[in-house]
CSV table of N, CA, C and O in Angstrom, one decimal:
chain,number,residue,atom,x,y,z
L,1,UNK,N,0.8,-1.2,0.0
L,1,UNK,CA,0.0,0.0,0.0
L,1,UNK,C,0.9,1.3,0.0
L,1,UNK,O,0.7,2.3,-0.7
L,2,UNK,N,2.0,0.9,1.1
L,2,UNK,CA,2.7,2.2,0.6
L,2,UNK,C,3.5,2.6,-0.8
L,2,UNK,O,3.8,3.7,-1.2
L,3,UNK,N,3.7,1.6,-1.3
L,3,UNK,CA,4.4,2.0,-2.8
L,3,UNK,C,3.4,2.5,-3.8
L,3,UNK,O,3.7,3.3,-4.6
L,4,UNK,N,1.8,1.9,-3.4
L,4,UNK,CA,1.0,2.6,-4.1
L,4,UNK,C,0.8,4.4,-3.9
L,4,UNK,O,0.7,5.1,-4.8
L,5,UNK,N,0.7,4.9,-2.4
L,5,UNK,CA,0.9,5.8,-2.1
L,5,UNK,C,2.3,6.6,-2.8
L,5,UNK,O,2.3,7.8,-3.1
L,6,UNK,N,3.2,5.9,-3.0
L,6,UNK,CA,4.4,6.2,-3.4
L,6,UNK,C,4.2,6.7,-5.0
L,6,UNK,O,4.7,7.7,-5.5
L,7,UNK,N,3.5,5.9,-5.7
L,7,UNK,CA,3.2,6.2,-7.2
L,7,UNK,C,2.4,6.9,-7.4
L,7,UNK,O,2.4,7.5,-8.5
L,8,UNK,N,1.3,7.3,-6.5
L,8,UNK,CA,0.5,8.8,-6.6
L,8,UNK,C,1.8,10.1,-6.4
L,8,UNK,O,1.9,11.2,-7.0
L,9,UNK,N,2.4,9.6,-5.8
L,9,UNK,CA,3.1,11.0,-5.6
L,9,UNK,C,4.2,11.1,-6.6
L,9,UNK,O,4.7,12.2,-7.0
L,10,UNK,N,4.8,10.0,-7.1
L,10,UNK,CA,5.6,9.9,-8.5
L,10,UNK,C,5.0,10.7,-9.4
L,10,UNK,O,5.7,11.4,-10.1
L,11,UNK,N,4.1,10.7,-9.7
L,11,UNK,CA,3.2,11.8,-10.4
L,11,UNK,C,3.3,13.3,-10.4
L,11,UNK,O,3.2,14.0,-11.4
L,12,UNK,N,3.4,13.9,-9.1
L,12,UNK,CA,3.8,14.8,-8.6
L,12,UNK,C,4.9,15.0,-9.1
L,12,UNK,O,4.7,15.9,-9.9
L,13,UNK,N,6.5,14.7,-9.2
L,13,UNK,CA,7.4,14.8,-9.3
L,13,UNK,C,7.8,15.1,-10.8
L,13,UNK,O,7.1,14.5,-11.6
L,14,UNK,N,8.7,15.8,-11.2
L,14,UNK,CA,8.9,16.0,-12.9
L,14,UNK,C,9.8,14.8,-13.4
L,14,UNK,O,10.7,14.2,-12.9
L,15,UNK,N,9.1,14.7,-14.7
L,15,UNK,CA,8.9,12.9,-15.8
L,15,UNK,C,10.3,13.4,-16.1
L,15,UNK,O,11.2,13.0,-15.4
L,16,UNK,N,10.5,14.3,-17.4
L,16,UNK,CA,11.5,14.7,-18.0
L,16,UNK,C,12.0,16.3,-18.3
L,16,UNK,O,11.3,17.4,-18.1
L,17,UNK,N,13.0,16.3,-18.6
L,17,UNK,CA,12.9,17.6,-19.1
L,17,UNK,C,13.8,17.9,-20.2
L,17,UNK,O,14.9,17.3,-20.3
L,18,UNK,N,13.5,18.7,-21.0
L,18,UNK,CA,13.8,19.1,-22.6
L,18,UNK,C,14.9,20.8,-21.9
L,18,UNK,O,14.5,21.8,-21.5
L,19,UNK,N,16.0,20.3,-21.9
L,19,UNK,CA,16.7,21.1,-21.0
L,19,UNK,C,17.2,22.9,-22.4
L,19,UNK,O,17.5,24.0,-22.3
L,20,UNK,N,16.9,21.9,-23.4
L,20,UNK,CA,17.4,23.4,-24.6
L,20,UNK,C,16.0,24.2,-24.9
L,20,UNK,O,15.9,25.4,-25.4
L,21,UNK,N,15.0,23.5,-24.5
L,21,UNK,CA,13.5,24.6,-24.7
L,21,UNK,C,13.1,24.9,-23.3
L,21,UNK,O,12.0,25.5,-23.3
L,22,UNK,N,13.6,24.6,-22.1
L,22,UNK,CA,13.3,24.9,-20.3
L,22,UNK,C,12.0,24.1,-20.5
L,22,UNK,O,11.2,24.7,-21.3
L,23,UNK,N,11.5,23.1,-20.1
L,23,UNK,CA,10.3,22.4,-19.8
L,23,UNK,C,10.7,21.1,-19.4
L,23,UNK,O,11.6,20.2,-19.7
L,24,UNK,N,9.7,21.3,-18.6
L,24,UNK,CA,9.6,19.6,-17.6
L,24,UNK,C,8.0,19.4,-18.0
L,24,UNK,O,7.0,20.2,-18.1
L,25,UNK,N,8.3,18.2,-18.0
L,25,UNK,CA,7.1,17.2,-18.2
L,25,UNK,C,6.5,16.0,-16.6
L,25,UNK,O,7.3,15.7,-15.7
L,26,UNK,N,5.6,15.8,-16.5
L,26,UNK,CA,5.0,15.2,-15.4
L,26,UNK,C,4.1,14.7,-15.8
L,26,UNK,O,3.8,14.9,-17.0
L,27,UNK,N,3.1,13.6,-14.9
L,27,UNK,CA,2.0,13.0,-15.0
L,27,UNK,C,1.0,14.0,-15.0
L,27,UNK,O,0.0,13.8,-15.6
L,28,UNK,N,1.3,15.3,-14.3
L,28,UNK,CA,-0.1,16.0,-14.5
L,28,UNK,C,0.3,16.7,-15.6
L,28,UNK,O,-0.7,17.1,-16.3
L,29,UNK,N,1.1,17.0,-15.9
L,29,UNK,CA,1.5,18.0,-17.1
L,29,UNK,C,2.5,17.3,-18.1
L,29,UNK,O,3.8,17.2,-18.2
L,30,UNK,N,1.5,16.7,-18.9
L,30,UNK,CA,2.2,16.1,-20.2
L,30,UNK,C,1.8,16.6,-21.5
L,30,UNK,O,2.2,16.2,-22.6
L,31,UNK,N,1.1,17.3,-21.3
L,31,UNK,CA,0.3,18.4,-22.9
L,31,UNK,C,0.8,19.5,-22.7
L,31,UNK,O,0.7,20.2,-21.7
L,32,UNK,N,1.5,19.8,-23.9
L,32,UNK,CA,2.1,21.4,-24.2
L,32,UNK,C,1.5,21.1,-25.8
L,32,UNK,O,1.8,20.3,-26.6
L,33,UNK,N,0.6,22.2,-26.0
L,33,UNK,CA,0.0,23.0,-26.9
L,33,UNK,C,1.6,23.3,-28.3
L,33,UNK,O,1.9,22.8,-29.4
L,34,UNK,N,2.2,24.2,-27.6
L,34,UNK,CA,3.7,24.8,-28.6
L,34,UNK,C,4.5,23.6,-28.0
L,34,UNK,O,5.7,24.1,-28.1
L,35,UNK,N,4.7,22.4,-27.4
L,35,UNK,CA,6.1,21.8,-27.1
L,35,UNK,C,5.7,20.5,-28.2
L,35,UNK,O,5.0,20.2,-29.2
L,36,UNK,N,6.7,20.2,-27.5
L,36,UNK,CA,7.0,18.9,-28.6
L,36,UNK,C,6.2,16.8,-27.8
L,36,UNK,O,5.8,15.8,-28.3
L,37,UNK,N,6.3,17.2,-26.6
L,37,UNK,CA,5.0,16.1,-26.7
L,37,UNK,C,4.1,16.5,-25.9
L,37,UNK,O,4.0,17.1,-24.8
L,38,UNK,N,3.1,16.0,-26.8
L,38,UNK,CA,1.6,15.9,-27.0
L,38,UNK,C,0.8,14.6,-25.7
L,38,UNK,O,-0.3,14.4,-26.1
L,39,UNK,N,1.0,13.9,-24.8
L,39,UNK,CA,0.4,13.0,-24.3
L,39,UNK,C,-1.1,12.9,-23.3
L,39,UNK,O,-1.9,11.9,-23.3
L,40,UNK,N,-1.3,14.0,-22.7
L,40,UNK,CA,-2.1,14.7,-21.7
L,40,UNK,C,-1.5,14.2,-20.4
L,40,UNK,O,-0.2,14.2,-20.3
L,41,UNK,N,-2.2,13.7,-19.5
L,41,UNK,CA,-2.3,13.9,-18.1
L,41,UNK,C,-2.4,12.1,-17.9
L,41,UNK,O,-3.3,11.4,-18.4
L,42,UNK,N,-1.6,11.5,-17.1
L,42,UNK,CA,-0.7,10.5,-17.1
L,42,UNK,C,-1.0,9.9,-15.9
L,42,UNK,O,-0.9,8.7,-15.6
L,43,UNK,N,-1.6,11.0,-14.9
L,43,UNK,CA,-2.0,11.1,-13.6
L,43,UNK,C,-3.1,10.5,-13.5
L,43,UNK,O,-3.3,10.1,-12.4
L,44,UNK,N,-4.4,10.0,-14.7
L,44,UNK,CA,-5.6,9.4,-14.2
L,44,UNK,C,-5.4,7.9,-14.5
L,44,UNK,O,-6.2,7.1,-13.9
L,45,UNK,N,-4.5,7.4,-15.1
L,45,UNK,CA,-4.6,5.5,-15.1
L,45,UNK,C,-4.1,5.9,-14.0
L,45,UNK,O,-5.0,6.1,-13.2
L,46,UNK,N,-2.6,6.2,-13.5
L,46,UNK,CA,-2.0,5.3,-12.2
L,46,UNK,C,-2.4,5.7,-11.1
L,46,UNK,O,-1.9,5.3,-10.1
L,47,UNK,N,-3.3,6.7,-11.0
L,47,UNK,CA,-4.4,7.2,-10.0
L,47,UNK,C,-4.9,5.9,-9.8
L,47,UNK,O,-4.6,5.3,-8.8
L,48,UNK,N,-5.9,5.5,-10.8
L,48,UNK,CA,-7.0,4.4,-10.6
L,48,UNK,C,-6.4,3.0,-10.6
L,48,UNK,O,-6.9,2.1,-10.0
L,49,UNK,N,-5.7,3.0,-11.1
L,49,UNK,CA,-4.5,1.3,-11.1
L,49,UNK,C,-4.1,1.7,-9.4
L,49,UNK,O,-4.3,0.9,-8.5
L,50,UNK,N,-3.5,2.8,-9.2
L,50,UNK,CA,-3.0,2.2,-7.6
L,50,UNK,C,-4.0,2.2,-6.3
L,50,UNK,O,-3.7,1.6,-5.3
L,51,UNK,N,-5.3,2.9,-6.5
L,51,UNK,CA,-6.2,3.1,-5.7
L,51,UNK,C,-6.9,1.4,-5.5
L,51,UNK,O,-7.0,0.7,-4.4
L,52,UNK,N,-7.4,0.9,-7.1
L,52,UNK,CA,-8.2,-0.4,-7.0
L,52,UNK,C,-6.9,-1.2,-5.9
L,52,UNK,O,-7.3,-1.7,-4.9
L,53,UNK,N,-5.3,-1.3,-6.2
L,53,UNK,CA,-4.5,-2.0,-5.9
L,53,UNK,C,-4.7,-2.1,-4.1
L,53,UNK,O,-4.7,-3.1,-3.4
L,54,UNK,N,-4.9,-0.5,-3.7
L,54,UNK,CA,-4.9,-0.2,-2.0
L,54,UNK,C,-6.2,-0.7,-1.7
L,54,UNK,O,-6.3,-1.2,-0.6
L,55,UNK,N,-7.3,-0.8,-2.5
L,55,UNK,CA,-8.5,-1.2,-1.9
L,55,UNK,C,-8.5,-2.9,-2.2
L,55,UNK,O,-9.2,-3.5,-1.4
L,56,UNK,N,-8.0,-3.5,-2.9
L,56,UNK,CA,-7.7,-5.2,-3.2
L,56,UNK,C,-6.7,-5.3,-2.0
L,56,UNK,O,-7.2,-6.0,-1.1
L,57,UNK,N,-5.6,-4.8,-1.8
L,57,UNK,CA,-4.5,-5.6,-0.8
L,57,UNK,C,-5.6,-5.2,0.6
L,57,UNK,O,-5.7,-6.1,1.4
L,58,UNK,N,-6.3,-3.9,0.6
L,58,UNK,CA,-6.8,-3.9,1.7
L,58,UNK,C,-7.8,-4.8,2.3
L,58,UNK,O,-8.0,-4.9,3.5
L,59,UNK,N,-8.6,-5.4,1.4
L,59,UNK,CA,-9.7,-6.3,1.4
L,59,UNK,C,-9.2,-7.8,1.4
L,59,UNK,O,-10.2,-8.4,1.7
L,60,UNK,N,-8.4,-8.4,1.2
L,60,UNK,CA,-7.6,-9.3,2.1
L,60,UNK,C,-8.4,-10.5,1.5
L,60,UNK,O,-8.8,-11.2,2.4
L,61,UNK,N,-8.7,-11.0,0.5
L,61,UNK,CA,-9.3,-12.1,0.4
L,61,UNK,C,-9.0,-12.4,-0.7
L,61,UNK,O,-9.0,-11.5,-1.5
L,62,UNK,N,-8.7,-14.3,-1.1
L,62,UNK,CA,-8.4,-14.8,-2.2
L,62,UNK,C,-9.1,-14.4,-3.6
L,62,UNK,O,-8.4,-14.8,-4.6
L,63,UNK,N,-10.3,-13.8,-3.7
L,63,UNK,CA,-10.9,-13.8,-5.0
L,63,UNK,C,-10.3,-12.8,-5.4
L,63,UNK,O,-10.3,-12.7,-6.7
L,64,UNK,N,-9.6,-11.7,-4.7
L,64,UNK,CA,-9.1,-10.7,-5.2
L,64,UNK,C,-8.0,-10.4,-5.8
L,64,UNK,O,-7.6,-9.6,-6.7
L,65,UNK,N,-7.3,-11.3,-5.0
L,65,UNK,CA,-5.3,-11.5,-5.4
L,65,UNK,C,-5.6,-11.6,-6.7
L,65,UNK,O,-5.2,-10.5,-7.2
L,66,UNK,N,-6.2,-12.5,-7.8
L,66,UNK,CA,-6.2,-12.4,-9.4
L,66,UNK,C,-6.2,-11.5,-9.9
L,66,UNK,O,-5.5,-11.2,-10.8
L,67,UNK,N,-7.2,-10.5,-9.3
L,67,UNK,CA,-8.0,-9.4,-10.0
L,67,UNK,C,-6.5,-8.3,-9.5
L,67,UNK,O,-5.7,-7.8,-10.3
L,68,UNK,N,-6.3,-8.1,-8.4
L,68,UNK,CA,-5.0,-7.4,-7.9
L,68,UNK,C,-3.7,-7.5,-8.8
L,68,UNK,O,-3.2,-6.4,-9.1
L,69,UNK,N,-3.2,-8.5,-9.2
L,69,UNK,CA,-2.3,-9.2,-10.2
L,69,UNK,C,-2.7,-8.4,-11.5
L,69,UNK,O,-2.0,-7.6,-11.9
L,70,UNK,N,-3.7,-8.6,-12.0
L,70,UNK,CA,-4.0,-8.0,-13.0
L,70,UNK,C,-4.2,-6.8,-13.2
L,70,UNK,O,-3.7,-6.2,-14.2
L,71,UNK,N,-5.0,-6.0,-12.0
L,71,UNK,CA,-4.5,-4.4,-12.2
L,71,UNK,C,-3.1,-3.9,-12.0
L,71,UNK,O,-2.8,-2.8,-12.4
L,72,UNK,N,-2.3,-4.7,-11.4
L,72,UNK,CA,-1.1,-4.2,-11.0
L,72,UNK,C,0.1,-4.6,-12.3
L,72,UNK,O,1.2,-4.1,-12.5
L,73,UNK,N,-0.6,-5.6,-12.9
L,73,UNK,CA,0.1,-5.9,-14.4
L,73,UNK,C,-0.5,-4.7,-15.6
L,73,UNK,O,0.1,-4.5,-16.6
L,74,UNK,N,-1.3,-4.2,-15.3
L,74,UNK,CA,-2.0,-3.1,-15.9
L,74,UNK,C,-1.0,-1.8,-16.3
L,74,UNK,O,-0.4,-1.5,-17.4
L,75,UNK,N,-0.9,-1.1,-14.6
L,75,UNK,CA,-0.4,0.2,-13.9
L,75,UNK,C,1.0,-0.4,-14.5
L,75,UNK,O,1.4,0.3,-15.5
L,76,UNK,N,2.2,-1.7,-13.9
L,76,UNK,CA,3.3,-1.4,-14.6
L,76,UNK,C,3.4,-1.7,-16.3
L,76,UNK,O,4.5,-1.4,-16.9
L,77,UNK,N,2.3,-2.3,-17.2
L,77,UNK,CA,2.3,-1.9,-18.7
L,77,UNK,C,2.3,-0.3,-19.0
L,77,UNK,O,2.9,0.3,-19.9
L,78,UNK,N,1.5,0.3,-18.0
L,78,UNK,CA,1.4,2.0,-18.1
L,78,UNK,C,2.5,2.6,-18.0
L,78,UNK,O,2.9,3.6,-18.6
L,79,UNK,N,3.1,1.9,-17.1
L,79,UNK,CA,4.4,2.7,-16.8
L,79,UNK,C,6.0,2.6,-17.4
L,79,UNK,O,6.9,3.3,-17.2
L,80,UNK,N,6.0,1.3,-18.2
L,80,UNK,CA,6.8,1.3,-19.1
L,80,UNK,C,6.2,2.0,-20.3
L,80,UNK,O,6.9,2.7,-21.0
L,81,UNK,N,4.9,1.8,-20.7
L,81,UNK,CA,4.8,2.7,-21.6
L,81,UNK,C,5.3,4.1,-21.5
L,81,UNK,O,6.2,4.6,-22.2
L,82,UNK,N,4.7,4.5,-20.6
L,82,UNK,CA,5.0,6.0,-20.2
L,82,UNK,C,6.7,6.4,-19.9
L,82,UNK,O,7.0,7.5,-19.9
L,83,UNK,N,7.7,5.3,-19.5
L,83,UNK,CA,8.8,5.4,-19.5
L,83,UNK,C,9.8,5.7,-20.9
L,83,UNK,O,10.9,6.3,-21.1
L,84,UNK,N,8.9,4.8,-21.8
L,84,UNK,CA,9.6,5.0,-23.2
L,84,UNK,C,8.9,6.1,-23.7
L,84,UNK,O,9.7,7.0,-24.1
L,85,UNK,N,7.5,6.5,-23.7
L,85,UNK,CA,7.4,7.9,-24.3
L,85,UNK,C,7.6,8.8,-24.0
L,85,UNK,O,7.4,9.7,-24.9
L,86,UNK,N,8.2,9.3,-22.5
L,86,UNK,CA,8.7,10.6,-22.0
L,86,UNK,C,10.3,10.6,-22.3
L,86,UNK,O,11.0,11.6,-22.3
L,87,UNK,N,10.7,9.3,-22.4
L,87,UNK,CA,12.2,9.6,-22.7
L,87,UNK,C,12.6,9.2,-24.1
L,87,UNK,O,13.8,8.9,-24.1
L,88,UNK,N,11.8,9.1,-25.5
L,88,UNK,CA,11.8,9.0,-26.7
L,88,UNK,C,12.4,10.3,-27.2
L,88,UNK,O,11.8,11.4,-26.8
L,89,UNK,N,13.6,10.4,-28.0
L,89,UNK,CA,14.4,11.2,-28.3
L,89,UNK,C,13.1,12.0,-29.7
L,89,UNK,O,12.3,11.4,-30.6
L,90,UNK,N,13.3,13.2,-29.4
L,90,UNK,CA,11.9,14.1,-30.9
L,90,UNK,C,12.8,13.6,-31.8
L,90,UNK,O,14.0,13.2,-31.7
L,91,UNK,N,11.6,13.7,-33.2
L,91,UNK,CA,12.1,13.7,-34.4
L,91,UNK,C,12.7,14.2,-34.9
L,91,UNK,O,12.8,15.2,-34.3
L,92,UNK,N,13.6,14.3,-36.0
L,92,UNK,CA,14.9,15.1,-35.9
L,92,UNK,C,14.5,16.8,-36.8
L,92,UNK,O,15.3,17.7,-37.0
L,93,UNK,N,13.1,16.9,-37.0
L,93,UNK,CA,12.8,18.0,-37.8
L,93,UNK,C,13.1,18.9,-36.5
L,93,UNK,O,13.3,20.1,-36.5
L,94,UNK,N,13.0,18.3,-35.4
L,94,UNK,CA,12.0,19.3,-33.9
L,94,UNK,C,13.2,19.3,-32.9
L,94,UNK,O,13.0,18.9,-31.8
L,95,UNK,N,14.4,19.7,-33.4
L,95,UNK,CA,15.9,20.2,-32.7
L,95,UNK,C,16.2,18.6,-32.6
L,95,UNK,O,17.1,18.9,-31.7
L,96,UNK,N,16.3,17.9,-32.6
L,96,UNK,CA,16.6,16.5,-32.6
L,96,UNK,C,17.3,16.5,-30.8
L,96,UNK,O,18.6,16.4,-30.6
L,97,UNK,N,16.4,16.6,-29.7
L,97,UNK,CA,16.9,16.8,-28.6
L,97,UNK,C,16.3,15.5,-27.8
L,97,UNK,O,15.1,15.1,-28.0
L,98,UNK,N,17.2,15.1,-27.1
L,98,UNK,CA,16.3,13.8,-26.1
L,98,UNK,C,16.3,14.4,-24.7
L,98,UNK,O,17.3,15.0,-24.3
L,99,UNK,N,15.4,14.3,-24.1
L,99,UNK,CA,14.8,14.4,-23.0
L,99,UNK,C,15.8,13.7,-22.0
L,99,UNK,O,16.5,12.7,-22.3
L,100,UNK,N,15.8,14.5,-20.6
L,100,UNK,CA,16.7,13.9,-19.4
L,100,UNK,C,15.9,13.4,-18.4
L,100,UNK,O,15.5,14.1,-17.5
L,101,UNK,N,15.7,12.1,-18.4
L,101,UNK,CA,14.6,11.2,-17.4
L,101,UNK,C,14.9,11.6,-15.6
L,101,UNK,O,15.8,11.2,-14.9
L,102,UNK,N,14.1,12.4,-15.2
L,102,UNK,CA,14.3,12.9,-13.8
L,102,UNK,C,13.7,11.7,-13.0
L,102,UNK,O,13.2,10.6,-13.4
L,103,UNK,N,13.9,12.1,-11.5
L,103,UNK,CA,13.8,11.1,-10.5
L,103,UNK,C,12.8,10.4,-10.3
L,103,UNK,O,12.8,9.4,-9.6
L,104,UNK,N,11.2,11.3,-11.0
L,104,UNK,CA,10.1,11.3,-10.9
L,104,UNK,C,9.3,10.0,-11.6
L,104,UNK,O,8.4,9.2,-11.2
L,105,UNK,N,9.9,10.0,-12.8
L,105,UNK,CA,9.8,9.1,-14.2
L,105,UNK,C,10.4,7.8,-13.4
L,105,UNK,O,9.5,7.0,-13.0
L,106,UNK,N,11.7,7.6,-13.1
L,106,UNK,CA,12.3,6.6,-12.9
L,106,UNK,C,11.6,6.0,-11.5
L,106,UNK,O,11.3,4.8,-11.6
L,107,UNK,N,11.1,6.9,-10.0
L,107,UNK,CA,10.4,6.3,-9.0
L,107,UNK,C,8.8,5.9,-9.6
L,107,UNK,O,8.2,5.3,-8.7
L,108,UNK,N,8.0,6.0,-10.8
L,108,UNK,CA,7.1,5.5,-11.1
L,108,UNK,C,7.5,4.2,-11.3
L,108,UNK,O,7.3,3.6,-10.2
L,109,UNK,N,7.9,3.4,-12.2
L,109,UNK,CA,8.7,2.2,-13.0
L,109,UNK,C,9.0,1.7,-11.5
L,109,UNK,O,8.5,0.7,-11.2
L,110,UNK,N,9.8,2.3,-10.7
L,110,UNK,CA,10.0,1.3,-9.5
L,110,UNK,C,9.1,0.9,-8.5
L,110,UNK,O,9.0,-0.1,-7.8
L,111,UNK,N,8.5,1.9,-8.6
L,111,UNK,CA,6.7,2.1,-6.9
L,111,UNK,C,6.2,0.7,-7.9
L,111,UNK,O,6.0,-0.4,-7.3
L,112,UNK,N,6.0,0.8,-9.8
L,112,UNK,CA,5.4,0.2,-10.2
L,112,UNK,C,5.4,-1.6,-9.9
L,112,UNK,O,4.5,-2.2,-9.3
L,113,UNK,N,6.7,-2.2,-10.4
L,113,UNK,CA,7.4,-3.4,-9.7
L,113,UNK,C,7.1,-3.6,-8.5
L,113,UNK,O,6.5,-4.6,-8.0
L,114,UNK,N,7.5,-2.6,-8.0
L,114,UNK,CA,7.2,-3.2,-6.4
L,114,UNK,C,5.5,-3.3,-6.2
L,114,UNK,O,5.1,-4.0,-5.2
L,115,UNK,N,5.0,-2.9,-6.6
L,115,UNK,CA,3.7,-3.6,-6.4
L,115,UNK,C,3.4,-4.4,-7.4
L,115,UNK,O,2.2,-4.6,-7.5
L,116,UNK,N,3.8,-4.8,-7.9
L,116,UNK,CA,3.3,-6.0,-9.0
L,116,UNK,C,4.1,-7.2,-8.4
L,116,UNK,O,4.0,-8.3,-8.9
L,117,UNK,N,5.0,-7.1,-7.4
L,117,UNK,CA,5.5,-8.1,-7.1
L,117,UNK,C,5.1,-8.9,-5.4
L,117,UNK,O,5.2,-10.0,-4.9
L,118,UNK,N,4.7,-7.4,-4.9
L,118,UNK,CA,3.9,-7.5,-3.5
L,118,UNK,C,2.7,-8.3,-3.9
L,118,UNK,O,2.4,-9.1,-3.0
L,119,UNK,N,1.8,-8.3,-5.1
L,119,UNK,CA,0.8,-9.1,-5.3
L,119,UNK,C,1.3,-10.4,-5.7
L,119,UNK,O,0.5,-11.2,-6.3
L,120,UNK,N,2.3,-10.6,-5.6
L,120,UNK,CA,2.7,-12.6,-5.8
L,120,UNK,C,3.0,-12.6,-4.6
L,120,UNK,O,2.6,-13.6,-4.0
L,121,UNK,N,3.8,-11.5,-3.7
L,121,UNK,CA,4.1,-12.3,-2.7
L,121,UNK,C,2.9,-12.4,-0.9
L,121,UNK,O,3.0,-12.9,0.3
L,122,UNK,N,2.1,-11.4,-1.8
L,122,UNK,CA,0.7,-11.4,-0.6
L,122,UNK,C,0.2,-12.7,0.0
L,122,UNK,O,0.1,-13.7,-0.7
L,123,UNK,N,-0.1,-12.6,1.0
L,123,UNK,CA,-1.2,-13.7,1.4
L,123,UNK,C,-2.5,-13.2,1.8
L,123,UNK,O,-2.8,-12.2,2.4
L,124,UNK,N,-3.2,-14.3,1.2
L,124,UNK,CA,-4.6,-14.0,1.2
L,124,UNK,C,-5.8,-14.8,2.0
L,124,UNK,O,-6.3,-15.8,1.4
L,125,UNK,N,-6.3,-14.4,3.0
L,125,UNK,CA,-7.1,-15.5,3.6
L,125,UNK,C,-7.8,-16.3,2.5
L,125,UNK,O,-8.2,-15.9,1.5
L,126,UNK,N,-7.9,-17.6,2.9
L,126,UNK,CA,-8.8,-18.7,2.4
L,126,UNK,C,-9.8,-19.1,3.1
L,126,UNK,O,-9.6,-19.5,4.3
L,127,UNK,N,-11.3,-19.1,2.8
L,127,UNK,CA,-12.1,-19.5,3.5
L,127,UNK,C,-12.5,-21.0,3.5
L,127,UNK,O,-13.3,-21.4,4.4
């Protein structure tokens, strides 16, 4: 639960930054109008991927660990997604500049793992 807590607030934190145009990129701010990526707001899957995760580990019973496993396979597919597309070097028409992956980017990808792996190693009552 706390790593889930931990990936709400990875969000908070800046994804990337385009250091020759001054911009940082984040989960809540991934749309720039004049910048060069286009993604929106990053912040509403792993909102809801880590919230279902806190309310499944919280509810403590076998039918859920599957369902848990699965959202939590969900949130880290999101987050390697979102790992390659915030640090995908622009096209070479658009200054051909790559992006410098801050601490923010990189503690998503890890909050992410660690809860996809806390749900194998959970125990779950059996009735």
């Amino acid at each position: 639960m706390i790593a889930a807590a931990g990936l709400i607030g990875a969000c908070f934190l800046p994804w990337t930054e385009y250091v020759f145009q001054h911009m940082e990129y984040s989960g809540f701010r991934g749309k720039e109008n004049e910048g060069i990526l286009t993604v929106g707001s990053q912040w509403i899957p792993h909102t809801f991927f880590a919230m279902v995760s806190i309310l499944l580990f919280a509810v403590g019973k076998s039918d859920g660990k599957n369902a848990n496993i699965l959202v939590a396979m969900l949130n880290l597919v999101w987050a390697i997604k979102n790992f390659i597309l915030f640090t995908i070097c622009s096209r070479p028409g658009m200054f051909g500049e790559c992006p410098q992956a801050k601490p923010g980017l990189i503690l998503l990808v890890v909050f992410s793992v660690i809860i996809q792996v806390m749900t194998f190693l959970s125990h779950y009552e059996t009735e």
